[in-house]
């Protein structure tokens, strides 16, 4: 029997805009069907998508083909690919059985024969720039049933890619010492909320910013000593009063980085995790940083990182420590759920907007209950 297989398709490159629902990213309710009992598995396994995670890196993958970056390009006409939680329906693969749940990269569709190849049979890793990583490396992995110790949604926030990003960058680059001061921009984002808590646990004074008052409250509840809305309070005013900074965690880039350089202490570390304010801007509209001379004068260390660089060294510690801290209530998270695959295009657009939306928590799209 054929079952409809709704999906969210990458329809058009968004150029210098965020991907607009219905134009660049389209929900298709009845484009394709699948025979759940009979579809050939070819040694793989069939999964049902339970939840999906809209994340900024998905925008980067939509860039023009001529623009190099750290990731491969998304494929036009194919479903978007992002982190998801899936359950296995049938399997021919050793070690994977029906009922297993896996977290990792998966297409934005209801059912998938895995492993999924994103219409990229022609992709040649040898031709990619040497700072590109292949998203296929982040394939699905079985995740244990938390058995009530924490909700499954935590696999998208503190225990998922955002938590791993925060842990790798903080442990691998920050060189943080108790008593130091850190500013976390986009401190209520999925990555930011974990950085705020790791920094507090280490005994740092934490300044955190976000683009909505609801998020300001949330960052305060996570322990941020100074929590502010960058849209209503000038950043420089806050850093002048509560700085100087020993560490800046940059999720935003552009003007924020310039202000952080201005209010950095001698030998401060500036950790470049992301630059979300610039992903959709053409080169000439990006903010030109005017105080680069302060980098040598203050002997600043500015360091960019990507999770795949640091994960081989730090992921074993992350997977040993984080679930325990979570179960003990020593680290927490919040997720914000939107219902149905059809909500996917708007959920993705929302994470790419300044202020995101007023909703607090890591955005997740619930595709199916079980
Ligand atoms: N280096 C790595 O390996 C790695 C891995 C994962 C993620 N990242 C980066 O980490 C950062 C956070 O990712 P995430 O998954 O935690 O994000 P997220 O939970 O999806 O949150 C994104 C938030 O960014 C803020 N934002 C959006 N557009 C903005 C703009 N133009 N100016 C300022 N802020 C803007 C919005 O919050 P507010 O405006 O309300 O603050 C939005 O809610 C991103 O830059 C991402 O690219 C890096």
mmCIF file of C-alpha atoms and ligand atoms in Angstrom:
data_model
loop_
_atom_site.group_PDB
_atom_site.id
_atom_site.type_symbol
_atom_site.label_atom_id
_atom_site.label_comp_id
_atom_site.label_asym_id
_atom_site.label_seq_id
_atom_site.Cartn_x
_atom_site.Cartn_y
_atom_site.Cartn_z
ATOM 1 C CA UNK A 1 0.000 0.000 0.000
ATOM 2 C CA UNK A 2 1.301 3.422 -0.899
ATOM 3 C CA UNK A 3 1.598 6.090 1.792
ATOM 4 C CA UNK A 4 2.061 9.774 1.115
ATOM 5 C CA UNK A 5 5.523 11.047 1.907
ATOM 6 C CA UNK A 6 5.331 14.810 2.520
ATOM 7 C CA UNK A 7 8.568 16.768 2.387
ATOM 8 C CA UNK A 8 10.138 20.215 2.498
ATOM 9 C CA UNK A 9 12.043 20.940 -0.674
ATOM 10 C CA UNK A 10 14.853 23.371 -1.465
ATOM 11 C CA UNK A 11 13.254 25.077 -4.469
ATOM 12 C CA UNK A 12 15.371 28.167 -5.182
ATOM 13 C CA UNK A 13 18.618 29.707 -3.922
ATOM 14 C CA UNK A 14 17.735 32.621 -1.633
ATOM 15 C CA UNK A 15 20.522 34.920 -2.852
ATOM 16 C CA UNK A 16 20.783 37.722 -0.301
ATOM 17 C CA UNK A 17 17.639 36.969 1.634
ATOM 18 C CA UNK A 18 16.575 34.510 4.245
ATOM 19 C CA UNK A 19 14.831 31.543 2.600
ATOM 20 C CA UNK A 20 11.226 32.646 2.101
ATOM 21 C CA UNK A 21 8.618 29.948 2.804
ATOM 22 C CA UNK A 22 6.764 29.024 -0.364
ATOM 23 C CA UNK A 23 9.435 30.502 -2.621
ATOM 24 C CA UNK A 24 12.883 29.172 -1.726
ATOM 25 C CA UNK A 25 11.707 26.417 0.603
ATOM 26 C CA UNK A 26 8.434 24.665 -0.156
ATOM 27 C CA UNK A 27 6.316 22.207 1.798
ATOM 28 C CA UNK A 28 4.900 19.509 -0.490
ATOM 29 C CA UNK A 29 2.139 17.456 1.112
ATOM 30 C CA UNK A 30 1.510 14.980 -1.680
ATOM 31 C CA UNK A 31 4.436 15.093 -4.068
ATOM 32 C CA UNK A 32 5.602 11.546 -3.529
ATOM 33 C CA UNK A 33 4.473 8.250 -2.083
ATOM 34 C CA UNK A 34 6.275 5.327 -0.523
ATOM 35 C CA UNK A 35 5.413 1.665 0.013
ATOM 36 C CA UNK A 36 6.371 1.244 3.665
ATOM 37 C CA UNK A 37 6.156 -2.566 3.547
ATOM 38 C CA UNK A 38 7.752 -3.136 0.184
ATOM 39 C CA UNK A 39 10.216 -0.361 -0.613
ATOM 40 C CA UNK A 40 13.623 -1.998 -1.264
ATOM 41 C CA UNK A 41 16.128 -1.283 1.489
ATOM 42 C CA UNK A 42 19.251 -2.439 -0.373
ATOM 43 C CA UNK A 43 21.006 -3.346 2.850
ATOM 44 C CA UNK A 44 19.896 -0.134 4.573
ATOM 45 C CA UNK A 45 16.898 0.708 6.738
ATOM 46 C CA UNK A 46 13.603 2.583 6.568
ATOM 47 C CA UNK A 47 12.980 5.403 9.007
ATOM 48 C CA UNK A 48 10.039 7.533 10.057
ATOM 49 C CA UNK A 49 10.910 11.118 10.927
ATOM 50 C CA UNK A 50 9.820 12.159 14.417
ATOM 51 C CA UNK A 51 11.421 15.584 14.848
ATOM 52 C CA UNK A 52 13.580 17.986 12.854
ATOM 53 C CA UNK A 53 15.796 20.876 13.782
ATOM 54 C CA UNK A 54 15.972 24.134 11.785
ATOM 55 C CA UNK A 55 19.555 25.410 12.103
ATOM 56 C CA UNK A 56 21.618 28.303 10.691
ATOM 57 C CA UNK A 57 24.064 26.023 8.828
ATOM 58 C CA UNK A 58 21.179 25.031 6.535
ATOM 59 C CA UNK A 59 21.139 28.605 5.180
ATOM 60 C CA UNK A 60 24.854 28.422 4.482
ATOM 61 C CA UNK A 61 24.295 25.313 2.397
ATOM 62 C CA UNK A 62 21.826 27.282 0.213
ATOM 63 C CA UNK A 63 24.485 29.742 -0.971
ATOM 64 C CA UNK A 64 25.291 30.266 -4.649
ATOM 65 C CA UNK A 65 27.370 27.495 -6.230
ATOM 66 C CA UNK A 66 30.229 29.918 -6.867
ATOM 67 C CA UNK A 67 30.586 30.724 -3.149
ATOM 68 C CA UNK A 68 32.869 28.384 -1.226
ATOM 69 C CA UNK A 69 32.236 27.663 2.445
ATOM 70 C CA UNK A 70 32.817 25.069 5.128
ATOM 71 C CA UNK A 71 29.953 22.826 4.025
ATOM 72 C CA UNK A 72 28.775 21.282 0.795
ATOM 73 C CA UNK A 73 25.920 22.888 -1.156
ATOM 74 C CA UNK A 74 22.282 21.903 -0.661
ATOM 75 C CA UNK A 75 20.758 20.322 -3.743
ATOM 76 C CA UNK A 76 17.941 22.113 -5.577
ATOM 77 C CA UNK A 77 14.774 20.057 -5.912
ATOM 78 C CA UNK A 78 15.749 17.716 -3.076
ATOM 79 C CA UNK A 79 14.430 17.810 0.492
ATOM 80 C CA UNK A 80 16.388 19.983 2.911
ATOM 81 C CA UNK A 81 18.832 18.082 5.062
ATOM 82 C CA UNK A 82 19.250 18.827 8.747
ATOM 83 C CA UNK A 83 19.522 17.229 12.151
ATOM 84 C CA UNK A 84 16.591 15.027 13.051
ATOM 85 C CA UNK A 85 15.352 12.240 15.298
ATOM 86 C CA UNK A 86 14.017 9.214 13.427
ATOM 87 C CA UNK A 87 12.631 5.811 14.389
ATOM 88 C CA UNK A 88 13.457 2.655 12.456
ATOM 89 C CA UNK A 89 10.489 0.849 10.832
ATOM 90 C CA UNK A 90 12.357 -1.896 8.944
ATOM 91 C CA UNK A 91 16.025 -2.780 8.654
ATOM 92 C CA UNK A 92 18.438 -4.942 6.697
ATOM 93 C CA UNK A 93 21.449 -3.351 8.361
ATOM 94 C CA UNK A 94 23.314 -5.177 11.071
ATOM 95 C CA UNK A 95 23.158 -3.363 14.398
ATOM 96 C CA UNK A 96 19.992 -1.430 13.527
ATOM 97 C CA UNK A 97 16.563 -2.841 14.353
ATOM 98 C CA UNK A 98 12.947 -1.660 14.210
ATOM 99 C CA UNK A 99 12.150 0.670 17.092
ATOM 100 C CA UNK A 100 15.694 2.056 17.355
ATOM 101 C CA UNK A 101 15.846 5.837 17.439
ATOM 102 C CA UNK A 102 18.654 7.685 15.717
ATOM 103 C CA UNK A 103 19.796 11.316 15.748
ATOM 104 C CA UNK A 104 21.821 12.917 12.970
ATOM 105 C CA UNK A 105 21.442 14.388 9.516
ATOM 106 C CA UNK A 106 18.354 13.279 7.649
ATOM 107 C CA UNK A 107 16.143 14.707 4.885
ATOM 108 C CA UNK A 108 13.091 16.807 5.702
ATOM 109 C CA UNK A 109 10.523 14.195 4.694
ATOM 110 C CA UNK A 110 8.204 11.860 6.574
ATOM 111 C CA UNK A 111 9.846 8.538 5.558
ATOM 112 C CA UNK A 112 13.333 7.784 4.254
ATOM 113 C CA UNK A 113 15.333 4.812 3.106
ATOM 114 C CA UNK A 114 18.674 5.279 4.833
ATOM 115 C CA UNK A 115 21.490 5.919 4.395
ATOM 116 C CA UNK A 116 20.252 8.902 2.456
ATOM 117 C CA UNK A 117 22.290 10.413 -0.354
ATOM 118 C CA UNK A 118 21.220 13.969 -1.006
ATOM 119 C CA UNK A 119 21.075 13.659 -4.804
ATOM 120 C CA UNK A 120 24.800 14.230 -4.605
ATOM 121 C CA UNK A 121 26.091 11.230 -6.450
ATOM 122 C CA UNK A 122 28.247 13.627 -8.463
ATOM 123 C CA UNK A 123 29.816 15.298 -5.443
ATOM 124 C CA UNK A 124 33.575 14.866 -5.483
ATOM 125 C CA UNK A 125 35.210 15.568 -2.125
ATOM 126 C CA UNK A 126 38.583 15.888 -3.875
ATOM 127 C CA UNK A 127 37.328 18.998 -5.681
ATOM 128 C CA UNK A 128 35.960 20.715 -2.565
ATOM 129 C CA UNK A 129 37.964 23.529 -0.916
ATOM 130 C CA UNK A 130 40.044 22.156 1.931
ATOM 131 C CA UNK A 131 37.883 23.847 4.583
ATOM 132 C CA UNK A 132 34.741 22.073 3.403
ATOM 133 C CA UNK A 133 33.437 19.172 5.417
ATOM 134 C CA UNK A 134 31.085 16.620 3.978
ATOM 135 C CA UNK A 135 27.735 16.626 5.762
ATOM 136 C CA UNK A 136 27.508 12.884 5.188
ATOM 137 C CA UNK A 137 30.089 12.543 7.938
ATOM 138 C CA UNK A 138 27.388 13.560 10.429
ATOM 139 C CA UNK A 139 25.279 10.528 9.753
ATOM 140 C CA UNK A 140 22.575 9.080 11.985
ATOM 141 C CA UNK A 141 23.611 7.454 15.242
ATOM 142 C CA UNK A 142 21.500 5.401 17.645
ATOM 143 C CA UNK A 143 20.586 7.369 20.775
ATOM 144 C CA UNK A 144 19.617 5.647 24.017
ATOM 145 C CA UNK A 145 16.097 5.905 25.433
ATOM 146 C CA UNK A 146 16.404 8.442 28.284
ATOM 147 C CA UNK A 147 13.640 6.515 30.090
ATOM 148 C CA UNK A 148 12.174 9.625 31.629
ATOM 149 C CA UNK A 149 15.492 11.049 32.897
ATOM 150 C CA UNK A 150 15.038 13.825 30.335
ATOM 151 C CA UNK A 151 12.769 14.399 27.315
ATOM 152 C CA UNK A 152 13.778 13.164 23.862
ATOM 153 C CA UNK A 153 13.839 16.794 22.707
ATOM 154 C CA UNK A 154 17.078 17.312 24.648
ATOM 155 C CA UNK A 155 18.834 15.392 21.870
ATOM 156 C CA UNK A 156 18.304 18.541 19.784
ATOM 157 C CA UNK A 157 19.572 21.062 22.296
ATOM 158 C CA UNK A 158 21.992 20.338 25.077
ATOM 159 C CA UNK A 159 22.772 16.761 23.953
ATOM 160 C CA UNK A 160 22.707 17.470 20.232
ATOM 161 C CA UNK A 161 24.736 19.426 17.728
ATOM 162 C CA UNK A 162 24.224 22.783 19.554
ATOM 163 C CA UNK A 163 25.362 21.341 22.897
ATOM 164 C CA UNK A 164 28.358 19.687 21.262
ATOM 165 C CA UNK A 165 29.217 22.979 19.546
ATOM 166 C CA UNK A 166 29.091 24.860 22.834
ATOM 167 C CA UNK A 167 31.134 22.217 24.648
ATOM 168 C CA UNK A 168 33.800 21.916 21.948
ATOM 169 C CA UNK A 169 34.247 25.667 21.558
ATOM 170 C CA UNK A 170 34.213 26.436 25.266
ATOM 171 C CA UNK A 171 36.471 23.585 26.358
ATOM 172 C CA UNK A 172 38.662 23.725 23.278
ATOM 173 C CA UNK A 173 39.168 27.457 22.708
ATOM 174 C CA UNK A 174 38.083 29.620 25.655
ATOM 175 C CA UNK A 175 40.868 28.858 28.116
ATOM 176 C CA UNK A 176 38.393 30.133 30.735
ATOM 177 C CA UNK A 177 39.397 30.826 34.337
ATOM 178 C CA UNK A 178 37.098 31.459 37.306
ATOM 179 C CA UNK A 179 36.420 35.140 37.864
ATOM 180 C CA UNK A 180 36.837 36.090 34.225
ATOM 181 C CA UNK A 181 34.142 37.898 32.251
ATOM 182 C CA UNK A 182 32.529 36.487 29.114
ATOM 183 C CA UNK A 183 29.970 38.003 26.741
ATOM 184 C CA UNK A 184 27.804 35.502 24.866
ATOM 185 C CA UNK A 185 25.976 37.032 21.901
ATOM 186 C CA UNK A 186 22.761 35.291 20.858
ATOM 187 C CA UNK A 187 22.856 33.873 24.373
ATOM 188 C CA UNK A 188 19.369 32.383 24.129
ATOM 189 C CA UNK A 189 20.143 30.459 20.933
ATOM 190 C CA UNK A 190 20.557 26.715 21.152
ATOM 191 C CA UNK A 191 24.344 27.057 21.298
ATOM 192 C CA UNK A 192 24.289 30.217 23.407
ATOM 193 C CA UNK A 193 22.122 28.799 26.192
ATOM 194 C CA UNK A 194 24.646 26.000 26.767
ATOM 195 C CA UNK A 195 27.644 28.360 26.655
ATOM 196 C CA UNK A 196 26.000 30.572 29.292
ATOM 197 C CA UNK A 197 25.618 27.578 31.608
ATOM 198 C CA UNK A 198 29.097 26.147 30.990
ATOM 199 C CA UNK A 199 30.578 29.561 31.718
ATOM 200 C CA UNK A 200 28.582 29.955 34.947
ATOM 201 C CA UNK A 201 29.605 26.455 36.045
ATOM 202 C CA UNK A 202 33.227 27.486 35.547
ATOM 203 C CA UNK A 203 32.765 30.528 37.803
ATOM 204 C CA UNK A 204 32.750 33.224 35.145
ATOM 205 C CA UNK A 205 30.813 36.460 35.169
ATOM 206 C CA UNK A 206 28.417 36.071 32.249
ATOM 207 C CA UNK A 207 27.031 38.858 30.090
ATOM 208 C CA UNK A 208 24.445 37.576 27.612
ATOM 209 C CA UNK A 209 22.461 39.292 24.872
ATOM 210 C CA UNK A 210 19.462 38.411 22.717
ATOM 211 C CA UNK A 211 16.871 40.156 20.567
ATOM 212 C CA UNK A 212 13.696 39.705 22.639
ATOM 213 C CA UNK A 213 12.753 40.486 26.243
ATOM 214 C CA UNK A 214 11.420 36.961 26.751
ATOM 215 C CA UNK A 215 14.906 35.671 25.909
ATOM 216 C CA UNK A 216 16.521 38.188 28.261
ATOM 217 C CA UNK A 217 14.453 36.702 31.100
ATOM 218 C CA UNK A 218 15.431 33.190 30.053
ATOM 219 C CA UNK A 219 19.175 33.948 29.998
ATOM 220 C CA UNK A 220 18.821 35.449 33.466
ATOM 221 C CA UNK A 221 17.132 32.244 34.647
ATOM 222 C CA UNK A 222 20.131 30.287 33.311
ATOM 223 C CA UNK A 223 22.382 32.314 35.596
ATOM 224 C CA UNK A 224 23.597 35.147 33.359
ATOM 225 C CA UNK A 225 24.795 37.958 35.622
ATOM 226 C CA UNK A 226 23.972 40.622 33.048
ATOM 227 C CA UNK A 227 21.268 39.915 30.500
ATOM 228 C CA UNK A 228 20.141 42.446 27.905
ATOM 229 C CA UNK A 229 18.191 43.018 24.686
ATOM 230 C CA UNK A 230 20.646 44.261 22.038
ATOM 231 C CA UNK A 231 17.775 45.817 20.124
ATOM 232 C CA UNK A 232 16.785 48.175 22.918
ATOM 233 C CA UNK A 233 20.080 48.627 24.816
ATOM 234 C CA UNK A 234 23.294 49.669 23.091
ATOM 235 C CA UNK A 235 25.855 46.879 23.438
ATOM 236 C CA UNK A 236 28.693 49.339 24.045
ATOM 237 C CA UNK A 237 26.847 50.823 27.021
ATOM 238 C CA UNK A 238 26.531 47.394 28.664
ATOM 239 C CA UNK A 239 30.131 46.348 28.003
ATOM 240 C CA UNK A 240 31.459 49.683 29.228
ATOM 241 C CA UNK A 241 29.649 49.196 32.517
ATOM 242 C CA UNK A 242 30.161 45.437 32.999
ATOM 243 C CA UNK A 243 33.349 44.696 31.006
ATOM 244 C CA UNK A 244 36.102 44.556 30.044
ATOM 245 C CA UNK A 245 35.864 41.129 28.474
ATOM 246 C CA UNK A 246 38.255 38.249 28.936
ATOM 247 C CA UNK A 247 36.256 36.116 26.508
ATOM 248 C CA UNK A 248 33.778 36.915 23.760
ATOM 249 C CA UNK A 249 31.637 34.084 22.379
ATOM 250 C CA UNK A 250 30.548 35.295 18.954
ATOM 251 C CA UNK A 251 27.423 33.783 17.407
ATOM 252 C CA UNK A 252 26.630 36.918 15.457
ATOM 253 C CA UNK A 253 29.670 38.520 13.757
ATOM 254 C CA UNK A 254 29.729 41.997 12.174
ATOM 255 C CA UNK A 255 29.174 45.012 14.402
ATOM 256 C CA UNK A 256 29.036 42.877 17.572
ATOM 257 C CA UNK A 257 32.571 41.673 16.974
ATOM 258 C CA UNK A 258 33.767 45.240 16.564
ATOM 259 C CA UNK A 259 32.231 46.238 19.897
ATOM 260 C CA UNK A 260 33.709 43.151 21.562
ATOM 261 C CA UNK A 261 37.199 44.087 20.321
ATOM 262 C CA UNK A 262 36.694 47.586 21.709
ATOM 263 C CA UNK A 263 35.795 46.307 25.182
ATOM 264 C CA UNK A 264 38.240 43.398 25.362
ATOM 265 C CA UNK A 265 40.921 43.221 27.983
ATOM 266 C CA UNK A 266 44.592 42.567 27.166
ATOM 267 C CA UNK A 267 45.033 38.955 25.984
ATOM 268 C CA UNK A 268 41.271 38.353 25.636
ATOM 269 C CA UNK A 269 40.079 35.375 23.615
ATOM 270 C CA UNK A 270 37.409 35.930 20.974
ATOM 271 C CA UNK A 271 35.799 32.682 19.898
ATOM 272 C CA UNK A 272 34.186 32.821 16.490
ATOM 273 C CA UNK A 273 31.404 30.264 16.567
ATOM 274 C CA UNK A 274 29.192 31.865 13.930
ATOM 275 C CA UNK A 275 28.261 35.093 12.164
ATOM 276 C CA UNK A 276 24.510 34.814 11.750
ATOM 277 C CA UNK A 277 24.077 38.546 11.107
ATOM 278 C CA UNK A 278 25.988 38.137 7.854
ATOM 279 C CA UNK A 279 24.852 34.861 6.320
ATOM 280 C CA UNK A 280 22.290 36.540 4.057
ATOM 281 C CA UNK A 281 24.165 39.785 3.373
ATOM 282 C CA UNK A 282 26.063 40.529 0.172
ATOM 283 C CA UNK A 283 29.768 41.167 0.722
ATOM 284 C CA UNK A 284 29.520 44.952 0.247
ATOM 285 C CA UNK A 285 26.760 45.264 2.861
ATOM 286 C CA UNK A 286 28.645 43.407 5.578
ATOM 287 C CA UNK A 287 29.962 45.411 8.484
ATOM 288 C CA UNK A 288 33.577 46.444 7.974
ATOM 289 C CA UNK A 289 35.383 46.138 11.319
ATOM 290 C CA UNK A 290 37.249 49.369 11.960
ATOM 291 C CA UNK A 291 39.281 48.565 15.040
ATOM 292 C CA UNK A 292 41.411 45.667 13.831
ATOM 293 C CA UNK A 293 44.486 47.601 15.020
ATOM 294 C CA UNK A 294 43.350 46.769 18.575
ATOM 295 C CA UNK A 295 43.959 43.084 17.879
ATOM 296 C CA UNK A 296 47.723 43.436 18.096
ATOM 297 C CA UNK A 297 47.701 46.306 20.560
ATOM 298 C CA UNK A 298 45.691 44.237 23.048
ATOM 299 C CA UNK A 299 47.317 40.953 21.901
ATOM 300 C CA UNK A 300 43.875 39.439 21.307
ATOM 301 C CA UNK A 301 43.432 35.856 20.218
ATOM 302 C CA UNK A 302 40.626 35.496 17.672
ATOM 303 C CA UNK A 303 39.874 31.882 16.939
ATOM 304 C CA UNK A 304 37.303 30.317 14.643
ATOM 305 C CA UNK A 305 36.295 26.721 15.086
ATOM 306 C CA UNK A 306 34.050 24.110 13.545
ATOM 307 C CA UNK A 307 32.694 21.229 15.561
ATOM 308 C CA UNK A 308 34.150 18.510 13.297
ATOM 309 C CA UNK A 309 37.658 19.893 14.023
ATOM 310 C CA UNK A 310 37.350 19.547 17.778
ATOM 311 C CA UNK A 311 34.871 16.691 18.160
ATOM 312 C CA UNK A 312 37.382 13.843 17.737
ATOM 313 C CA UNK A 313 39.171 15.139 20.860
ATOM 314 C CA UNK A 314 36.235 16.478 22.906
ATOM 315 C CA UNK A 315 33.127 14.480 21.917
ATOM 316 C CA UNK A 316 33.999 11.511 24.167
ATOM 317 C CA UNK A 317 34.051 13.878 27.172
ATOM 318 C CA UNK A 318 30.862 15.561 25.987
ATOM 319 C CA UNK A 319 28.962 12.259 25.743
ATOM 320 C CA UNK A 320 30.302 11.114 29.118
ATOM 321 C CA UNK A 321 29.625 14.356 31.025
ATOM 322 C CA UNK A 322 26.585 16.060 29.489
ATOM 323 C CA UNK A 323 23.896 13.378 29.946
ATOM 324 C CA UNK A 324 24.955 13.076 33.581
ATOM 325 C CA UNK A 325 24.837 16.840 34.194
ATOM 326 C CA UNK A 326 21.437 16.907 32.530
ATOM 327 C CA UNK A 327 20.051 14.017 34.580
ATOM 328 C CA UNK A 328 21.390 15.671 37.762
ATOM 329 C CA UNK A 329 19.692 18.945 36.829
ATOM 330 C CA UNK A 330 23.055 20.737 36.696
ATOM 331 C CA UNK A 331 22.472 21.806 33.141
ATOM 332 C CA UNK A 332 19.141 22.568 31.582
ATOM 333 C CA UNK A 333 17.570 23.455 28.253
ATOM 334 C CA UNK A 334 14.328 24.573 26.738
ATOM 335 C CA UNK A 335 12.871 23.657 23.399
ATOM 336 C CA UNK A 336 10.155 25.355 21.424
ATOM 337 C CA UNK A 337 8.044 22.973 19.345
ATOM 338 C CA UNK A 338 6.231 23.797 16.136
ATOM 339 C CA UNK A 339 3.792 21.180 14.914
ATOM 340 C CA UNK A 340 3.984 19.355 11.594
ATOM 341 C CA UNK A 341 6.387 19.230 8.676
ATOM 342 C CA UNK A 342 4.335 22.018 7.067
ATOM 343 C CA UNK A 343 5.641 24.393 9.778
ATOM 344 C CA UNK A 344 9.222 23.657 8.661
ATOM 345 C CA UNK A 345 9.774 26.492 6.149
ATOM 346 C CA UNK A 346 8.647 29.169 8.606
ATOM 347 C CA UNK A 347 10.573 27.562 11.486
ATOM 348 C CA UNK A 348 13.750 27.753 9.414
ATOM 349 C CA UNK A 349 13.128 31.363 8.386
ATOM 350 C CA UNK A 350 12.527 32.301 12.027
ATOM 351 C CA UNK A 351 15.956 31.172 13.254
ATOM 352 C CA UNK A 352 17.573 33.324 10.579
ATOM 353 C CA UNK A 353 15.767 36.523 11.556
ATOM 354 C CA UNK A 354 17.154 39.077 13.971
ATOM 355 C CA UNK A 355 15.235 38.453 17.180
ATOM 356 C CA UNK A 356 14.281 35.031 15.778
ATOM 357 C CA UNK A 357 10.874 35.108 17.278
ATOM 358 C CA UNK A 358 9.668 35.847 20.780
ATOM 359 C CA UNK A 359 9.457 32.154 21.582
ATOM 360 C CA UNK A 360 12.156 30.967 23.950
ATOM 361 C CA UNK A 361 14.062 27.744 23.402
ATOM 362 C CA UNK A 362 15.715 25.665 20.737
ATOM 363 C CA UNK A 363 13.223 25.449 17.845
ATOM 364 C CA UNK A 364 12.126 21.931 16.913
ATOM 365 C CA UNK A 365 9.618 20.748 14.326
ATOM 366 C CA UNK A 366 7.529 17.803 15.493
ATOM 367 C CA UNK A 367 6.745 15.692 12.437
ATOM 368 C CA UNK A 368 5.162 12.659 14.088
ATOM 369 C CA UNK A 369 4.382 11.535 17.611
ATOM 370 C CA UNK A 370 5.760 7.988 17.383
HETATM 371 N N1 LIG B 1 31.153 26.678 14.602
HETATM 372 C C1 LIG B 1 30.325 25.645 14.548
HETATM 373 O O1 LIG B 1 30.733 24.491 14.394
HETATM 374 C C2 LIG B 1 28.845 25.914 14.708
HETATM 375 C C3 LIG B 1 27.934 24.848 14.896
HETATM 376 C C4 LIG B 1 26.581 25.159 15.093
HETATM 377 C C5 LIG B 1 26.155 26.490 15.081
HETATM 378 N N2 LIG B 1 27.084 27.476 14.857
HETATM 379 C C6 LIG B 1 26.676 28.878 14.870
HETATM 380 O O2 LIG B 1 26.239 29.198 16.178
HETATM 381 C C7 LIG B 1 25.314 30.272 16.112
HETATM 382 C C8 LIG B 1 24.055 29.903 16.898
HETATM 383 O O3 LIG B 1 23.457 28.761 16.274
HETATM 384 P P1 LIG B 1 22.162 28.076 16.926
HETATM 385 O O4 LIG B 1 21.896 26.809 16.218
HETATM 386 O O5 LIG B 1 22.336 28.075 18.383
HETATM 387 O O6 LIG B 1 21.063 29.169 16.558
HETATM 388 P P2 LIG B 1 19.494 29.192 16.848
HETATM 389 O O7 LIG B 1 19.138 28.498 18.105
HETATM 390 O O8 LIG B 1 18.836 28.779 15.596
HETATM 391 O O9 LIG B 1 19.233 30.735 17.078
HETATM 392 C C9 LIG B 1 19.527 31.662 16.105
HETATM 393 C C10 LIG B 1 19.328 33.039 16.717
HETATM 394 O O10 LIG B 1 20.245 33.958 16.109
HETATM 395 C C11 LIG B 1 19.738 35.255 16.268
HETATM 396 N N3 LIG B 1 19.840 35.981 14.994
HETATM 397 C C12 LIG B 1 19.274 35.664 13.815
HETATM 398 N N4 LIG B 1 19.568 36.594 12.879
HETATM 399 C C13 LIG B 1 20.342 37.522 13.501
HETATM 400 C C14 LIG B 1 20.949 38.737 13.081
HETATM 401 N N5 LIG B 1 20.815 39.177 11.823
HETATM 402 N N6 LIG B 1 21.672 39.437 13.993
HETATM 403 C C15 LIG B 1 21.798 39.000 15.250
HETATM 404 N N7 LIG B 1 21.245 37.847 15.711
HETATM 405 C C16 LIG B 1 20.523 37.135 14.847
HETATM 406 C C17 LIG B 1 18.265 35.134 16.698
HETATM 407 O O11 LIG B 1 18.198 35.340 18.117
HETATM 408 P P3 LIG B 1 18.270 36.808 18.810
HETATM 409 O O12 LIG B 1 18.394 37.840 17.719
HETATM 410 O O13 LIG B 1 17.007 36.940 19.569
HETATM 411 O O14 LIG B 1 19.442 36.767 19.707
HETATM 412 C C18 LIG B 1 17.975 33.664 16.434
HETATM 413 O O15 LIG B 1 16.959 33.146 17.271
HETATM 414 C C19 LIG B 1 25.054 30.546 14.633
HETATM 415 O O16 LIG B 1 25.867 31.618 14.210
HETATM 416 C C20 LIG B 1 25.516 29.256 13.975
HETATM 417 O O17 LIG B 1 25.899 29.461 12.638
HETATM 418 C C21 LIG B 1 28.391 27.205 14.674
#
